[in-house]
PDB file of C-alpha atoms and ligand atoms in Angstrom:
ATOM      1  CA  MET B  14     249.241 -26.503  35.813  1.00 87.00           C
ATOM      2  CA  ALA B  15     249.130 -25.906  31.919  1.00 96.00           C
ATOM      3  CA  LEU B  16     252.070 -24.579  30.014  1.00 98.00           C
ATOM      4  CA  LEU B  17     252.042 -21.354  28.030  1.00 98.00           C
ATOM      5  CA  GLY B  18     253.306 -21.061  24.582  1.00 98.00           C
ATOM      6  CA  VAL B  19     253.492 -17.487  23.361  1.00 99.00           C
ATOM      7  CA  ASN B  20     253.256 -16.997  19.610  1.00 98.00           C
ATOM      8  CA  VAL B  21     255.184 -14.067  18.485  1.00 98.00           C
ATOM      9  CA  ASP B  22     253.935 -13.902  15.032  1.00 98.00           C
ATOM     10  CA  HIS B  23     252.552 -10.618  15.188  1.00 98.00           C
ATOM     11  CA  VAL B  24     255.679  -8.891  16.318  1.00 98.00           C
ATOM     12  CA  ALA B  25     256.923  -9.893  12.871  1.00 98.00           C
ATOM     13  CA  THR B  26     253.655  -8.651  11.362  1.00 98.00           C
ATOM     14  CA  ILE B  27     254.567  -5.068  12.654  1.00 98.00           C
ATOM     15  CA  ARG B  28     258.010  -5.415  11.341  1.00 98.00           C
ATOM     16  CA  GLN B  29     256.768  -6.721   7.814  1.00 98.00           C
ATOM     17  CA  ALA B  30     254.385  -3.716   7.663  1.00 97.00           C
ATOM     18  CA  ARG B  31     257.349  -1.490   7.009  1.00 97.00           C
ATOM     19  CA  GLY B  32     259.767  -4.100   5.481  1.00 96.00           C
ATOM     20  CA  THR B  33     262.322  -2.971   7.963  1.00 97.00           C
ATOM     21  CA  ASN B  34     264.216  -4.833  10.859  1.00 97.00           C
ATOM     22  CA  GLU B  35     262.080  -3.803  13.920  1.00 98.00           C
ATOM     23  CA  PRO B  36     260.487  -4.999  16.098  1.00 98.00           C
ATOM     24  CA  ASP B  37     262.297  -8.251  16.070  1.00 98.00           C
ATOM     25  CA  PRO B  38     260.441 -11.377  17.008  1.00 98.00           C
ATOM     26  CA  VAL B  39     263.598 -12.901  18.270  1.00 98.00           C
ATOM     27  CA  THR B  40     263.957 -10.285  20.914  1.00 98.00           C
ATOM     28  CA  ALA B  41     260.246 -10.630  21.673  1.00 98.00           C
ATOM     29  CA  ALA B  42     260.745 -14.420  22.329  1.00 98.00           C
ATOM     30  CA  ALA B  43     263.558 -13.770  24.696  1.00 98.00           C
ATOM     31  CA  LEU B  44     261.500 -11.277  26.675  1.00 98.00           C
ATOM     32  CA  ALA B  45     258.596 -13.596  26.641  1.00 98.00           C
ATOM     33  CA  GLU B  46     260.832 -16.295  28.135  1.00 98.00           C
ATOM     34  CA  LEU B  47     262.182 -14.066  30.756  1.00 98.00           C
ATOM     35  CA  ALA B  48     258.687 -13.311  31.763  1.00 98.00           C
ATOM     36  CA  GLY B  49     257.757 -16.954  32.224  1.00 98.00           C
ATOM     37  CA  ALA B  50     256.681 -18.393  28.965  1.00 98.00           C
ATOM     38  CA  ASP B  51     256.978 -22.051  28.844  1.00 98.00           C
ATOM     39  CA  GLY B  52     257.500 -22.118  25.014  1.00 98.00           C
ATOM     40  CA  ILE B  53     257.659 -20.015  22.014  1.00 99.00           C
ATOM     41  CA  THR B  54     255.332 -20.714  19.038  1.00 98.00           C
ATOM     42  CA  ILE B  55     255.865 -19.292  15.475  1.00 98.00           C
ATOM     43  CA  HIS B  56     254.061 -19.984  12.267  1.00 98.00           C
ATOM     44  CA  LEU B  57     256.244 -20.069   9.184  1.00 98.00           C
ATOM     45  CA  ARG B  58     253.497 -19.413   6.442  1.00 96.00           C
ATOM     46  CA  GLU B  59     254.141 -20.429   2.941  1.00 95.00           C
ATOM     47  CA  ASP B  60     253.810 -16.885   1.860  1.00 95.00           C
ATOM     48  CA  ARG B  61     256.119 -15.663   4.576  1.00 96.00           C
ATOM     49  CA  ARG B  62     253.778 -12.936   5.415  1.00 96.00           C
ATOM     50  CA  HIS B  63     255.177 -12.574   9.038  1.00 98.00           C
ATOM     51  CA  ILE B  64     257.692 -14.822  10.318  1.00 98.00           C
ATOM     52  CA  GLN B  65     260.676 -15.256   7.920  1.00 98.00           C
ATOM     53  CA  ASP B  66     263.193 -18.198   7.710  1.00 98.00           C
ATOM     54  CA  ARG B  67     265.723 -16.095   9.521  1.00 98.00           C
ATOM     55  CA  ASP B  68     263.479 -15.699  12.534  1.00 98.00           C
ATOM     56  CA  LEU B  69     262.977 -19.558  12.715  1.00 98.00           C
ATOM     57  CA  GLU B  70     266.942 -20.181  12.385  1.00 98.00           C
ATOM     58  CA  LEU B  71     267.798 -17.548  15.045  1.00 98.00           C
ATOM     59  CA  MET B  72     265.092 -18.611  17.386  1.00 98.00           C
ATOM     60  CA  ARG B  73     266.339 -22.333  17.116  1.00 98.00           C
ATOM     61  CA  GLN B  74     269.682 -20.943  18.397  1.00 98.00           C
ATOM     62  CA  THR B  75     268.299 -18.653  20.988  1.00 98.00           C
ATOM     63  CA  VAL B  76     265.097 -20.030  22.449  1.00 98.00           C
ATOM     64  CA  LYS B  77     265.806 -21.651  25.923  1.00 98.00           C
ATOM     65  CA  THR B  78     262.402 -23.245  26.538  1.00 98.00           C
ATOM     66  CA  ARG B  79     260.664 -24.986  23.726  1.00 98.00           C
ATOM     67  CA  LEU B  80     260.253 -23.985  20.064  1.00 98.00           C
ATOM     68  CA  ASN B  81     256.916 -25.001  18.597  1.00 98.00           C
ATOM     69  CA  LEU B  82     256.856 -24.478  14.712  1.00 98.00           C
ATOM     70  CA  GLU B  83     253.443 -24.228  13.264  1.00 98.00           C
ATOM     71  CA  MET B  84     253.431 -24.977   9.516  1.00 98.00           C
ATOM     72  CA  ALA B  85     251.560 -26.416   6.670  1.00 96.00           C
ATOM     73  CA  ALA B  86     251.790 -30.219   5.913  1.00 96.00           C
ATOM     74  CA  THR B  87     253.831 -29.788   2.756  1.00 96.00           C
ATOM     75  CA  GLU B  88     257.203 -31.295   1.632  1.00 96.00           C
ATOM     76  CA  GLU B  89     258.945 -27.865   1.646  1.00 96.00           C
ATOM     77  CA  MET B  90     257.874 -27.350   5.289  1.00 98.00           C
ATOM     78  CA  VAL B  91     258.786 -30.772   6.486  1.00 98.00           C
ATOM     79  CA  GLY B  92     262.213 -30.207   4.823  1.00 98.00           C
ATOM     80  CA  ILE B  93     262.655 -27.083   6.730  1.00 98.00           C
ATOM     81  CA  ALA B  94     261.558 -28.556  10.035  1.00 98.00           C
ATOM     82  CA  LEU B  95     264.089 -31.497   9.553  1.00 98.00           C
ATOM     83  CA  LYS B  96     266.785 -29.033   8.758  1.00 98.00           C
ATOM     84  CA  VAL B  97     266.157 -26.609  11.704  1.00 98.00           C
ATOM     85  CA  ARG B  98     264.817 -29.059  14.302  1.00 98.00           C
ATOM     86  CA  PRO B  99     262.371 -27.196  16.379  1.00 98.00           C
ATOM     87  CA  ASP B 100     261.384 -29.182  19.522  1.00 98.00           C
ATOM     88  CA  ALA B 101     257.845 -29.577  18.154  1.00 98.00           C
ATOM     89  CA  VAL B 102     255.703 -29.061  15.035  1.00 98.00           C
ATOM     90  CA  THR B 103     252.062 -28.209  14.925  1.00 98.00           C
ATOM     91  CA  LEU B 104     250.584 -29.123  11.514  1.00 98.00           C
ATOM     92  CA  VAL B 105     247.888 -26.700  10.442  1.00 97.00           C
ATOM     93  CA  PRO B 106     245.782 -26.176   7.398  1.00 95.00           C
ATOM     94  CA  GLU B 107     246.776 -22.878   5.488  1.00 89.00           C
ATOM     95  CA  LYS B 108     245.017 -20.949   2.886  1.00 76.00           C
ATOM     96  CA  ARG B 109     246.739 -18.013   1.052  1.00 67.00           C
ATOM     97  CA  LYS B 110     243.744 -15.678   1.428  1.00 68.00           C
ATOM     98  CA  GLU B 111     242.850 -16.319   5.055  1.00 70.00           C
ATOM     99  CA  LEU B 112     243.728 -13.602   7.676  1.00 71.00           C
ATOM    100  CA  THR B 113     244.655 -16.265  10.177  1.00 69.00           C
ATOM    101  CA  THR B 114     244.156 -20.238  10.375  1.00 68.00           C
ATOM    102  CA  GLU B 115     240.562 -20.744   9.896  1.00 71.00           C
ATOM    103  CA  GLY B 116     239.711 -24.205  10.782  1.00 88.00           C
ATOM    104  CA  GLY B 117     241.289 -27.333  11.945  1.00 96.00           C
ATOM    105  CA  LEU B 118     242.871 -30.174   9.779  1.00 97.00           C
ATOM    106  CA  ASN B 119     240.589 -32.627   8.173  1.00 96.00           C
ATOM    107  CA  VAL B 120     242.698 -35.533   9.404  1.00 97.00           C
ATOM    108  CA  SER B 121     240.597 -38.221   8.147  1.00 93.00           C
ATOM    109  CA  LEU B 122     240.637 -36.884   4.652  1.00 94.00           C
ATOM    110  CA  LEU B 123     244.439 -36.174   4.681  1.00 95.00           C
ATOM    111  CA  ARG B 124     245.516 -39.329   6.560  1.00 95.00           C
ATOM    112  CA  GLN B 125     247.876 -40.574   3.847  1.00 95.00           C
ATOM    113  CA  THR B 126     249.796 -37.263   3.665  1.00 96.00           C
ATOM    114  CA  LEU B 127     249.753 -36.444   7.244  1.00 97.00           C
ATOM    115  CA  LYS B 128     250.864 -39.998   8.350  1.00 97.00           C
ATOM    116  CA  LYS B 129     253.908 -39.694   5.809  1.00 97.00           C
ATOM    117  CA  HIS B 130     254.799 -36.296   7.430  1.00 98.00           C
ATOM    118  CA  ILE B 131     254.402 -37.252  10.910  1.00 98.00           C
ATOM    119  CA  GLU B 132     256.684 -40.340  10.482  1.00 98.00           C
ATOM    120  CA  LEU B 133     259.539 -38.271   8.966  1.00 98.00           C
ATOM    121  CA  LEU B 134     259.109 -35.662  11.583  1.00 98.00           C
ATOM    122  CA  LYS B 135     259.203 -38.035  14.504  1.00 98.00           C
ATOM    123  CA  GLN B 136     262.214 -39.925  12.893  1.00 98.00           C
ATOM    124  CA  GLY B 137     263.991 -36.427  13.227  1.00 97.00           C
ATOM    125  CA  GLY B 138     263.271 -36.236  16.924  1.00 98.00           C
ATOM    126  CA  ILE B 139     260.351 -33.828  16.433  1.00 98.00           C
ATOM    127  CA  SER B 140     257.306 -34.153  18.342  1.00 98.00           C
ATOM    128  CA  VAL B 141     254.174 -33.616  16.226  1.00 98.00           C
ATOM    129  CA  SER B 142     250.878 -31.984  16.945  1.00 98.00           C
ATOM    130  CA  LEU B 143     247.775 -31.723  14.768  1.00 98.00           C
ATOM    131  CA  PHE B 144     245.605 -28.814  14.885  1.00 98.00           C
ATOM    132  CA  ILE B 145     241.970 -30.021  14.825  1.00 98.00           C
ATOM    133  CA  ASP B 146     238.396 -28.850  15.426  1.00 98.00           C
ATOM    134  CA  PRO B 147     236.877 -30.172  18.744  1.00 98.00           C
ATOM    135  CA  ASP B 148     235.519 -33.169  16.934  1.00 98.00           C
ATOM    136  CA  LEU B 149     235.712 -36.614  18.258  1.00 98.00           C
ATOM    137  CA  GLU B 150     236.269 -38.139  14.721  1.00 97.00           C
ATOM    138  CA  GLN B 151     239.309 -35.823  14.067  1.00 98.00           C
ATOM    139  CA  VAL B 152     240.674 -36.797  17.673  1.00 98.00           C
ATOM    140  CA  LYS B 153     240.415 -40.609  16.878  1.00 98.00           C
ATOM    141  CA  ALA B 154     241.912 -40.046  13.367  1.00 98.00           C
ATOM    142  CA  SER B 155     244.978 -37.970  14.799  1.00 98.00           C
ATOM    143  CA  HIS B 156     245.491 -40.954  17.149  1.00 98.00           C
ATOM    144  CA  ARG B 157     245.313 -43.565  14.434  1.00 98.00           C
ATOM    145  CA  ILE B 158     247.995 -41.931  12.341  1.00 98.00           C
ATOM    146  CA  GLY B 159     250.435 -41.492  15.170  1.00 98.00           C
ATOM    147  CA  ALA B 160     250.240 -37.986  16.345  1.00 98.00           C
ATOM    148  CA  ASP B 161     251.934 -37.239  19.770  1.00 98.00           C
ATOM    149  CA  ALA B 162     249.466 -34.374  20.545  1.00 98.00           C
ATOM    150  CA  ILE B 163     246.385 -32.602  19.356  1.00 98.00           C
ATOM    151  CA  GLU B 164     245.844 -28.917  19.474  1.00 98.00           C
ATOM    152  CA  ILE B 165     242.033 -28.153  19.805  1.00 98.00           C
ATOM    153  CA  HIS B 166     240.968 -25.229  17.830  1.00 98.00           C
ATOM    154  CA  THR B 167     239.283 -22.932  20.108  1.00 98.00           C
ATOM    155  CA  GLY B 168     238.209 -20.317  17.502  1.00 98.00           C
ATOM    156  CA  ALA B 169     234.482 -21.251  17.353  1.00 98.00           C
ATOM    157  CA  TYR B 170     234.236 -20.967  21.159  1.00 98.00           C
ATOM    158  CA  CYS B 171     235.985 -17.446  21.195  1.00 98.00           C
ATOM    159  CA  ASP B 172     233.715 -16.185  18.227  1.00 97.00           C
ATOM    160  CA  ALA B 173     230.451 -17.475  19.695  1.00 98.00           C
ATOM    161  CA  PRO B 174     227.984 -14.634  19.445  1.00 97.00           C
ATOM    162  CA  CYS B 175     225.979 -15.485  22.671  1.00 98.00           C
ATOM    163  CA  ALA B 176     226.415 -17.258  26.009  1.00 97.00           C
ATOM    164  CA  GLU B 177     224.499 -20.300  25.010  1.00 98.00           C
ATOM    165  CA  MET B 178     226.509 -20.993  21.815  1.00 98.00           C
ATOM    166  CA  ARG B 179     229.784 -20.376  23.798  1.00 98.00           C
ATOM    167  CA  SER B 180     228.764 -22.904  26.338  1.00 98.00           C
ATOM    168  CA  SER B 181     227.837 -25.499  23.565  1.00 98.00           C
ATOM    169  CA  GLU B 182     231.355 -24.793  21.991  1.00 98.00           C
ATOM    170  CA  LEU B 183     232.993 -25.254  25.386  1.00 98.00           C
ATOM    171  CA  ASP B 184     231.246 -28.653  25.847  1.00 98.00           C
ATOM    172  CA  LYS B 185     232.673 -29.747  22.350  1.00 98.00           C
ATOM    173  CA  ILE B 186     236.157 -28.707  23.650  1.00 98.00           C
ATOM    174  CA  ALA B 187     235.738 -30.491  26.971  1.00 98.00           C
ATOM    175  CA  ALA B 188     234.692 -33.792  25.044  1.00 98.00           C
ATOM    176  CA  ALA B 189     237.732 -33.558  22.614  1.00 98.00           C
ATOM    177  CA  VAL B 190     240.100 -32.904  25.394  1.00 98.00           C
ATOM    178  CA  LYS B 191     238.677 -35.908  27.418  1.00 98.00           C
ATOM    179  CA  ALA B 192     238.927 -38.219  24.244  1.00 98.00           C
ATOM    180  CA  GLY B 193     242.434 -37.105  23.416  1.00 98.00           C
ATOM    181  CA  ASN B 194     243.724 -37.644  27.124  1.00 98.00           C
ATOM    182  CA  LYS B 195     241.990 -41.079  27.109  1.00 98.00           C
ATOM    183  CA  LEU B 196     243.889 -42.062  23.987  1.00 98.00           C
ATOM    184  CA  GLY B 197     247.276 -41.042  25.570  1.00 98.00           C
ATOM    185  CA  MET B 198     247.712 -38.018  23.502  1.00 98.00           C
ATOM    186  CA  MET B 199     249.043 -34.617  24.892  1.00 98.00           C
ATOM    187  CA  VAL B 200     246.328 -32.130  24.407  1.00 98.00           C
ATOM    188  CA  HIS B 201     246.911 -28.443  23.548  1.00 98.00           C
ATOM    189  CA  ALA B 202     244.483 -25.671  22.827  1.00 98.00           C
ATOM    190  CA  GLY B 203     244.716 -22.328  21.010  1.00 98.00           C
ATOM    191  CA  HIS B 204     243.328 -19.766  18.590  1.00 98.00           C
ATOM    192  CA  GLY B 205     241.381 -16.684  19.457  1.00 98.00           C
ATOM    193  CA  LEU B 206     241.995 -17.044  23.274  1.00 98.00           C
ATOM    194  CA  THR B 207     242.167 -13.840  25.239  1.00 98.00           C
ATOM    195  CA  TYR B 208     242.533 -12.620  28.710  1.00 98.00           C
ATOM    196  CA  PHE B 209     238.821 -12.564  28.938  1.00 98.00           C
ATOM    197  CA  ASN B 210     237.829 -15.928  27.525  1.00 98.00           C
ATOM    198  CA  VAL B 211     240.628 -18.286  28.567  1.00 98.00           C
ATOM    199  CA  ARG B 212     239.529 -19.091  32.066  1.00 98.00           C
ATOM    200  CA  PRO B 213     236.572 -21.483  31.167  1.00 98.00           C
ATOM    201  CA  VAL B 214     238.954 -23.420  29.015  1.00 98.00           C
ATOM    202  CA  VAL B 215     241.644 -23.738  31.715  1.00 98.00           C
ATOM    203  CA  GLY B 216     238.958 -24.737  34.073  1.00 97.00           C
ATOM    204  CA  LEU B 217     238.071 -27.887  32.005  1.00 98.00           C
ATOM    205  CA  GLY B 218     241.377 -29.414  33.039  1.00 97.00           C
ATOM    206  CA  GLY B 219     243.351 -31.818  30.923  1.00 97.00           C
ATOM    207  CA  VAL B 220     244.866 -29.128  28.538  1.00 98.00           C
ATOM    208  CA  ARG B 221     248.637 -29.417  28.790  1.00 98.00           C
ATOM    209  CA  GLU B 222     249.489 -26.508  26.759  1.00 98.00           C
ATOM    210  CA  PHE B 223     247.985 -23.240  25.521  1.00 98.00           C
ATOM    211  CA  ASN B 224     249.319 -21.424  22.573  1.00 98.00           C
ATOM    212  CA  ILE B 225     248.155 -17.719  22.518  1.00 98.00           C
ATOM    213  CA  GLY B 226     249.388 -14.985  20.292  1.00 98.00           C
ATOM    214  CA  HIS B 227     247.300 -12.078  19.251  1.00 98.00           C
ATOM    215  CA  SER B 228     245.775 -11.156  22.477  1.00 98.00           C
ATOM    216  CA  ILE B 229     249.244 -11.282  24.226  1.00 98.00           C
ATOM    217  CA  ILE B 230     250.978  -9.319  21.627  1.00 98.00           C
ATOM    218  CA  SER B 231     248.155  -6.739  21.599  1.00 98.00           C
ATOM    219  CA  ARG B 232     248.524  -6.189  25.383  1.00 98.00           C
ATOM    220  CA  ALA B 233     252.196  -6.172  24.961  1.00 98.00           C
ATOM    221  CA  VAL B 234     252.073  -3.215  22.683  1.00 98.00           C
ATOM    222  CA  LEU B 235     250.323  -1.105  25.443  1.00 98.00           C
ATOM    223  CA  VAL B 236     251.804  -2.590  28.591  1.00 98.00           C
ATOM    224  CA  GLY B 237     255.010  -4.219  27.642  1.00 98.00           C
ATOM    225  CA  MET B 238     255.927  -7.909  26.846  1.00 98.00           C
ATOM    226  CA  GLU B 239     256.868  -8.900  30.316  1.00 98.00           C
ATOM    227  CA  ARG B 240     253.613  -7.802  32.141  1.00 98.00           C
ATOM    228  CA  ALA B 241     251.577  -9.181  29.151  1.00 98.00           C
ATOM    229  CA  VAL B 242     253.144 -12.627  29.402  1.00 98.00           C
ATOM    230  CA  ARG B 243     253.025 -12.644  33.129  1.00 98.00           C
ATOM    231  CA  GLU B 244     249.363 -11.807  33.371  1.00 98.00           C
ATOM    232  CA  MET B 245     248.558 -14.533  30.702  1.00 98.00           C
ATOM    233  CA  LYS B 246     250.693 -17.178  32.576  1.00 98.00           C
ATOM    234  CA  ALA B 247     248.779 -16.369  35.850  1.00 98.00           C
ATOM    235  CA  LEU B 248     245.449 -17.172  33.976  1.00 98.00           C
ATOM    236  CA  VAL B 249     246.710 -20.324  32.362  1.00 97.00           C
ATOM    237  CA  ASP B 250     248.079 -21.529  35.878  1.00 95.00           C
ATOM    238  CA  GLY B 251     244.379 -21.132  36.988  1.00 89.00           C
ATOM    239  CA  ALA B 252     244.614 -17.929  38.963  1.00 71.00           C
TER     240      ALA B 252
HETATM  241  N1  PXP K 317     247.502 -22.244  17.492  1.00 86.80           N
HETATM  242  C1  PXP K 317     247.469 -22.354  16.141  1.00 86.80           C
HETATM  243  C2  PXP K 317     247.503 -23.654  15.543  1.00 86.80           C
HETATM  244  C3  PXP K 317     247.467 -21.081  15.386  1.00 86.80           C
HETATM  245  O1  PXP K 317     247.396 -21.360  14.009  1.00 86.80           O
HETATM  246  C4  PXP K 317     247.494 -19.901  16.018  1.00 86.80           C
HETATM  247  C5  PXP K 317     247.431 -18.668  15.203  1.00 86.80           C
HETATM  248  O2  PXP K 317     248.677 -18.636  14.489  1.00 86.80           O
HETATM  249  C6  PXP K 317     247.456 -19.850  17.373  1.00 86.80           C
HETATM  250  C7  PXP K 317     247.380 -20.938  18.047  1.00 86.80           C
HETATM  251  C8  PXP K 317     247.336 -18.385  18.174  1.00 86.80           C
HETATM  252  O3  PXP K 317     246.240 -17.870  17.896  1.00 86.80           O
HETATM  253  P1  PXP K 317     245.964 -16.417  18.394  1.00 86.80           P
HETATM  254  O4  PXP K 317     246.933 -15.527  17.836  1.00 86.80           O
HETATM  255  O5  PXP K 317     244.536 -16.120  17.989  1.00 86.80           O
HETATM  256  O6  PXP K 317     246.182 -16.515  19.961  1.00 86.80           O
END
């Protein structure tokens, strides 16, 4: 059975829209855990557009499952991670103008910097995952530089405009999952997953953890956090 990491960034997005103190992503994280989330994921972006440093610090104190911090591979962010000590870090590429993370890391190209950051984070007792496209070269490069885990970017599968392309993207995910497991890394998956498209990815097997945000928070706005998390957890468990 796979684990569900609930990404609560968009609770902070609603708060930041008014620059006020509600809704609080820290409360959302607690409710997600009570509803069965196996972990909480947050992305502290360099522009602080949603999650704030205060959210990270409070969640470090209150999250009882696992706290996974998504962040850019920069010295500032590595410094914050080593100070706050989340259970895990997922390194992601970050562009100021993007609406959300657009593609995976180019691990081969960035290997020197990434290797250095991975070593520092691991020395600090933090498990490190790299967010990559479902590409065998990226999987192998992640293994070579010492990542504990890879998170396969499912965005192209989720956005595929027709069944044929969706099936071809799913095949790429399957191959990357298999390769990651064969190399002994933990394999995670995320980005763009919804209640309607997650099942085929769960069906592949081999994915240890799903990190899902927008779809869960969208449903939670209408039906409540507990029901939204419970319904996604059931799908990730293969129901
Ligand atoms: N995984 C990673 C690495 C991400 O950057 C994001 C978006 O913050 C997610 C998972 C969650 O994506 P979504 O909000 O589309 O479920």
